mmCIF file with all atom_site columns, C-alpha atoms in Angstrom:
data_model
loop_
_atom_site.group_PDB
_atom_site.id
_atom_site.type_symbol
_atom_site.label_atom_id
_atom_site.label_alt_id
_atom_site.label_comp_id
_atom_site.label_asym_id
_atom_site.label_entity_id
_atom_site.label_seq_id
_atom_site.pdbx_PDB_ins_code
_atom_site.Cartn_x
_atom_site.Cartn_y
_atom_site.Cartn_z
_atom_site.occupancy
_atom_site.B_iso_or_equiv
_atom_site.pdbx_formal_charge
_atom_site.auth_seq_id
_atom_site.auth_comp_id
_atom_site.auth_asym_id
_atom_site.auth_atom_id
_atom_site.pdbx_PDB_model_num
ATOM 1   C CA . MET J 1 1   ? -6.223  -1.242  -9.048  1.00 53.00 ? 1   MET J CA 1
ATOM 2   C CA . SER J 1 2   ? -9.675  -0.452  -7.637  1.00 52.00 ? 2   SER J CA 1
ATOM 3   C CA . GLY J 1 3   ? -11.127 -3.283  -9.730  1.00 55.00 ? 3   GLY J CA 1
ATOM 4   C CA . SER J 1 4   ? -8.550  -5.728  -8.370  1.00 57.00 ? 4   SER J CA 1
ATOM 5   C CA . LEU J 1 5   ? -9.291  -4.677  -4.798  1.00 55.00 ? 5   LEU J CA 1
ATOM 6   C CA . ALA J 1 6   ? -13.008 -5.035  -5.464  1.00 58.00 ? 6   ALA J CA 1
ATOM 7   C CA . GLU J 1 7   ? -12.457 -8.592  -6.763  1.00 62.00 ? 7   GLU J CA 1
ATOM 8   C CA . ILE J 1 8   ? -10.968 -9.746  -3.499  1.00 63.00 ? 8   ILE J CA 1
ATOM 9   C CA . GLY J 1 9   ? -12.705 -7.391  -1.074  1.00 60.00 ? 9   GLY J CA 1
ATOM 10  C CA . ARG J 1 10  ? -15.361 -9.906  -0.183  1.00 62.00 ? 10  ARG J CA 1
ATOM 11  C CA . SER J 1 11  ? -12.874 -12.580 0.879   1.00 67.00 ? 11  SER J CA 1
ATOM 12  C CA . HIS J 1 12  ? -10.245 -10.338 2.465   1.00 68.00 ? 12  HIS J CA 1
ATOM 13  C CA . PRO J 1 13  ? -11.571 -8.555  5.573   1.00 68.00 ? 13  PRO J CA 1
ATOM 14  C CA . TYR J 1 14  ? -8.814  -5.922  5.607   1.00 72.00 ? 14  TYR J CA 1
ATOM 15  C CA . VAL J 1 15  ? -9.854  -4.228  2.348   1.00 69.00 ? 15  VAL J CA 1
ATOM 16  C CA . GLY J 1 16  ? -13.154 -2.826  3.591   1.00 73.00 ? 16  GLY J CA 1
ATOM 17  C CA . PRO J 1 17  ? -15.316 -1.481  0.762   1.00 76.00 ? 17  PRO J CA 1
ATOM 18  C CA . THR J 1 18  ? -15.935 -3.631  -2.307  1.00 73.00 ? 18  THR J CA 1
ATOM 19  C CA . ASP J 1 19  ? -17.524 -1.044  -4.619  1.00 78.00 ? 19  ASP J CA 1
ATOM 20  C CA . PRO J 1 20  ? -14.883 0.087   -7.179  1.00 77.00 ? 20  PRO J CA 1
ATOM 21  C CA . ASP J 1 21  ? -16.012 3.740   -7.039  1.00 83.00 ? 21  ASP J CA 1
ATOM 22  C CA . THR J 1 22  ? -15.805 3.784   -3.245  1.00 83.00 ? 22  THR J CA 1
ATOM 23  C CA . ILE J 1 23  ? -12.375 2.150   -3.357  1.00 81.00 ? 23  ILE J CA 1
ATOM 24  C CA . LEU J 1 24  ? -11.173 4.700   -5.898  1.00 83.00 ? 24  LEU J CA 1
ATOM 25  C CA . ASN J 1 25  ? -12.547 7.769   -4.115  1.00 87.00 ? 25  ASN J CA 1
ATOM 26  C CA . ASP J 1 26  ? -12.266 6.829   -0.442  1.00 88.00 ? 26  ASP J CA 1
ATOM 27  C CA . LEU J 1 27  ? -9.081  4.767   -0.456  1.00 86.00 ? 27  LEU J CA 1
ATOM 28  C CA . ILE J 1 28  ? -6.902  5.440   -3.499  1.00 88.00 ? 28  ILE J CA 1
ATOM 29  C CA . LEU J 1 29  ? -7.568  9.111   -4.254  1.00 93.00 ? 29  LEU J CA 1
ATOM 30  C CA . SER J 1 30  ? -7.601  10.072  -0.577  1.00 93.00 ? 30  SER J CA 1
ATOM 31  C CA . SER J 1 31  ? -4.191  8.390   -0.248  1.00 94.00 ? 31  SER J CA 1
ATOM 32  C CA . LEU J 1 32  ? -2.839  10.673  -2.962  1.00 96.00 ? 32  LEU J CA 1
ATOM 33  C CA . LEU J 1 33  ? -3.756  13.795  -0.991  1.00 95.00 ? 33  LEU J CA 1
ATOM 34  C CA . ALA J 1 34  ? -0.427  13.433  0.846   1.00 94.00 ? 34  ALA J CA 1
ATOM 35  C CA . GLU J 1 35  ? 1.620   13.597  -2.380  1.00 95.00 ? 35  GLU J CA 1
ATOM 36  C CA . PRO J 1 36  ? 2.141   17.416  -2.380  1.00 94.00 ? 36  PRO J CA 1
ATOM 37  C CA . LEU J 1 37  ? 3.405   17.230  1.219   1.00 94.00 ? 37  LEU J CA 1
ATOM 38  C CA . LEU J 1 38  ? 6.194   14.736  0.458   1.00 94.00 ? 38  LEU J CA 1
ATOM 39  C CA . PHE J 1 39  ? 9.742   15.899  -0.206  1.00 93.00 ? 39  PHE J CA 1
ATOM 40  C CA . GLN J 1 40  ? 11.036  15.166  -3.692  1.00 88.00 ? 40  GLN J CA 1
ATOM 41  C CA . GLY J 1 41  ? 13.982  12.775  -3.733  1.00 88.00 ? 41  GLY J CA 1
ATOM 42  C CA . ARG J 1 42  ? 13.217  11.372  -0.262  1.00 95.00 ? 42  ARG J CA 1
ATOM 43  C CA . SER J 1 43  ? 12.092  7.853   0.489   1.00 95.00 ? 43  SER J CA 1
ATOM 44  C CA . LEU J 1 44  ? 8.698   6.996   1.945   1.00 97.00 ? 44  LEU J CA 1
ATOM 45  C CA . LEU J 1 45  ? 7.897   4.695   4.855   1.00 97.00 ? 45  LEU J CA 1
ATOM 46  C CA . ASP J 1 46  ? 4.312   3.500   5.328   1.00 98.00 ? 46  ASP J CA 1
ATOM 47  C CA . ALA J 1 47  ? 4.194   1.882   8.769   1.00 97.00 ? 47  ALA J CA 1
ATOM 48  C CA . GLY J 1 48  ? 1.150   -0.287  9.377   1.00 96.00 ? 48  GLY J CA 1
ATOM 49  C CA . THR J 1 49  ? 0.206   -0.110  5.718   1.00 96.00 ? 49  THR J CA 1
ATOM 50  C CA . GLY J 1 50  ? -2.545  -2.733  5.903   1.00 93.00 ? 50  GLY J CA 1
ATOM 51  C CA . VAL J 1 51  ? -3.389  -3.538  2.286   1.00 90.00 ? 51  VAL J CA 1
ATOM 52  C CA . GLY J 1 52  ? -0.996  -0.886  0.981   1.00 93.00 ? 52  GLY J CA 1
ATOM 53  C CA . LEU J 1 53  ? -2.824  2.347   1.700   1.00 93.00 ? 53  LEU J CA 1
ATOM 54  C CA . PRO J 1 54  ? -1.615  5.059   1.398   1.00 96.00 ? 54  PRO J CA 1
ATOM 55  C CA . GLY J 1 55  ? 1.843   3.727   0.451   1.00 97.00 ? 55  GLY J CA 1
ATOM 56  C CA . LEU J 1 56  ? 0.950   1.842   -2.721  1.00 95.00 ? 56  LEU J CA 1
ATOM 57  C CA . PRO J 1 57  ? -0.921  4.702   -4.467  1.00 96.00 ? 57  PRO J CA 1
ATOM 58  C CA . LEU J 1 58  ? 1.867   7.094   -3.428  1.00 97.00 ? 58  LEU J CA 1
ATOM 59  C CA . ALA J 1 59  ? 4.479   4.695   -4.842  1.00 97.00 ? 59  ALA J CA 1
ATOM 60  C CA . LEU J 1 60  ? 2.526   4.541   -8.102  1.00 95.00 ? 60  LEU J CA 1
ATOM 61  C CA . SER J 1 61  ? 2.400   8.334   -8.290  1.00 95.00 ? 61  SER J CA 1
ATOM 62  C CA . SER J 1 62  ? 6.219   8.495   -8.037  1.00 94.00 ? 62  SER J CA 1
ATOM 63  C CA . PRO J 1 63  ? 7.559   5.106   -9.215  1.00 94.00 ? 63  PRO J CA 1
ATOM 64  C CA . ALA J 1 64  ? 11.216  6.055   -8.716  1.00 94.00 ? 64  ALA J CA 1
ATOM 65  C CA . ARG J 1 65  ? 10.713  7.068   -5.062  1.00 96.00 ? 65  ARG J CA 1
ATOM 66  C CA . PRO J 1 66  ? 12.052  4.344   -2.750  1.00 96.00 ? 66  PRO J CA 1
ATOM 67  C CA . THR J 1 67  ? 9.047   3.167   -0.736  1.00 97.00 ? 67  THR J CA 1
ATOM 68  C CA . VAL J 1 68  ? 8.920   0.738   2.176   1.00 97.00 ? 68  VAL J CA 1
ATOM 69  C CA . LEU J 1 69  ? 5.635   -0.766  3.322   1.00 98.00 ? 69  LEU J CA 1
ATOM 70  C CA . VAL J 1 70  ? 5.732   -2.262  6.831   1.00 98.00 ? 70  VAL J CA 1
ATOM 71  C CA . GLU J 1 71  ? 2.863   -4.502  7.921   1.00 98.00 ? 71  GLU J CA 1
ATOM 72  C CA . PRO J 1 72  ? 2.795   -7.274  10.546  1.00 97.00 ? 72  PRO J CA 1
ATOM 73  C CA . ARG J 1 73  ? -0.247  -9.129  9.171   1.00 95.00 ? 73  ARG J CA 1
ATOM 74  C CA . THR J 1 74  ? 0.925   -11.800 6.734   1.00 95.00 ? 74  THR J CA 1
ATOM 75  C CA . ARG J 1 75  ? -2.402  -11.871 4.861   1.00 90.00 ? 75  ARG J CA 1
ATOM 76  C CA . CYS J 1 76  ? -2.131  -8.139  4.144   1.00 92.00 ? 76  CYS J CA 1
ATOM 77  C CA . VAL J 1 77  ? 1.442   -8.487  2.893   1.00 95.00 ? 77  VAL J CA 1
ATOM 78  C CA . GLY J 1 78  ? 0.329   -11.391 0.707   1.00 92.00 ? 78  GLY J CA 1
ATOM 79  C CA . LEU J 1 79  ? -2.381  -9.186  -0.771  1.00 89.00 ? 79  LEU J CA 1
ATOM 80  C CA . ILE J 1 80  ? 0.153   -6.424  -1.455  1.00 93.00 ? 80  ILE J CA 1
ATOM 81  C CA . HIS J 1 81  ? 2.400   -8.917  -3.264  1.00 94.00 ? 81  HIS J CA 1
ATOM 82  C CA . TRP J 1 82  ? -0.580  -10.091 -5.321  1.00 89.00 ? 82  TRP J CA 1
ATOM 83  C CA . LEU J 1 83  ? -1.359  -6.485  -6.282  1.00 88.00 ? 83  LEU J CA 1
ATOM 84  C CA . LEU J 1 84  ? 2.292   -5.784  -7.131  1.00 93.00 ? 84  LEU J CA 1
ATOM 85  C CA . GLU J 1 85  ? 2.205   -8.594  -9.706  1.00 91.00 ? 85  GLU J CA 1
ATOM 86  C CA . LYS J 1 86  ? -0.479  -6.615  -11.554 1.00 87.00 ? 86  LYS J CA 1
ATOM 87  C CA . LEU J 1 87  ? 1.286   -3.226  -11.383 1.00 90.00 ? 87  LEU J CA 1
ATOM 88  C CA . PRO J 1 88  ? 4.249   -1.700  -13.195 1.00 92.00 ? 88  PRO J CA 1
ATOM 89  C CA . SER J 1 89  ? 7.672   -2.023  -11.597 1.00 92.00 ? 89  SER J CA 1
ATOM 90  C CA . LEU J 1 90  ? 8.114   0.184   -8.527  1.00 95.00 ? 90  LEU J CA 1
ATOM 91  C CA . SER J 1 91  ? 10.986  0.995   -6.201  1.00 96.00 ? 91  SER J CA 1
ATOM 92  C CA . LEU J 1 92  ? 9.047   -0.664  -3.399  1.00 97.00 ? 92  LEU J CA 1
ATOM 93  C CA . ARG J 1 93  ? 9.907   -3.081  -0.616  1.00 96.00 ? 93  ARG J CA 1
ATOM 94  C CA . THR J 1 94  ? 7.547   -4.803  1.807   1.00 97.00 ? 94  THR J CA 1
ATOM 95  C CA . ILE J 1 95  ? 8.501   -5.856  5.316   1.00 97.00 ? 95  ILE J CA 1
ATOM 96  C CA . ASN J 1 96  ? 6.267   -8.380  7.069   1.00 97.00 ? 96  ASN J CA 1
ATOM 97  C CA . ASP J 1 97  ? 6.960   -7.308  10.658  1.00 97.00 ? 97  ASP J CA 1
ATOM 98  C CA . ARG J 1 98  ? 5.989   -4.834  13.363  1.00 97.00 ? 98  ARG J CA 1
ATOM 99  C CA . LEU J 1 99  ? 7.622   -1.422  12.964  1.00 96.00 ? 99  LEU J CA 1
ATOM 100 C CA . GLU J 1 100 ? 9.351   -1.659  16.336  1.00 95.00 ? 100 GLU J CA 1
ATOM 101 C CA . ASP J 1 101 ? 10.992  -4.939  15.234  1.00 96.00 ? 101 ASP J CA 1
ATOM 102 C CA . VAL J 1 102 ? 12.358  -3.600  11.918  1.00 95.00 ? 102 VAL J CA 1
ATOM 103 C CA . PRO J 1 103 ? 16.114  -2.927  12.018  1.00 89.00 ? 103 PRO J CA 1
ATOM 104 C CA . PHE J 1 104 ? 16.606  0.444   10.333  1.00 80.00 ? 104 PHE J CA 1
ATOM 105 C CA . SER J 1 105 ? 20.322  0.922   9.863   1.00 69.00 ? 105 SER J CA 1
#
């Protein structure tokens, strides 16, 4: 995934770093630091996920965990969908909206 983010980092301003090692260490691995704090069997909500961090790496670490990524910026959601095409199947849903406008019921 770090290679894919590096490919598009130059043309997508929301990614930030473009060096694969920096992406791996500073974005992906740091996202996984939250994994031990999450309750097993509970879903995960990443509000304001941007390009899918930390939600996407956390979803990959537990593919069966229901994960919802909420992001209002359409370009970021488009990037997440592009990345999802390159990843194994996950129990993941994206919502292209502001958190306060998402109907949770």
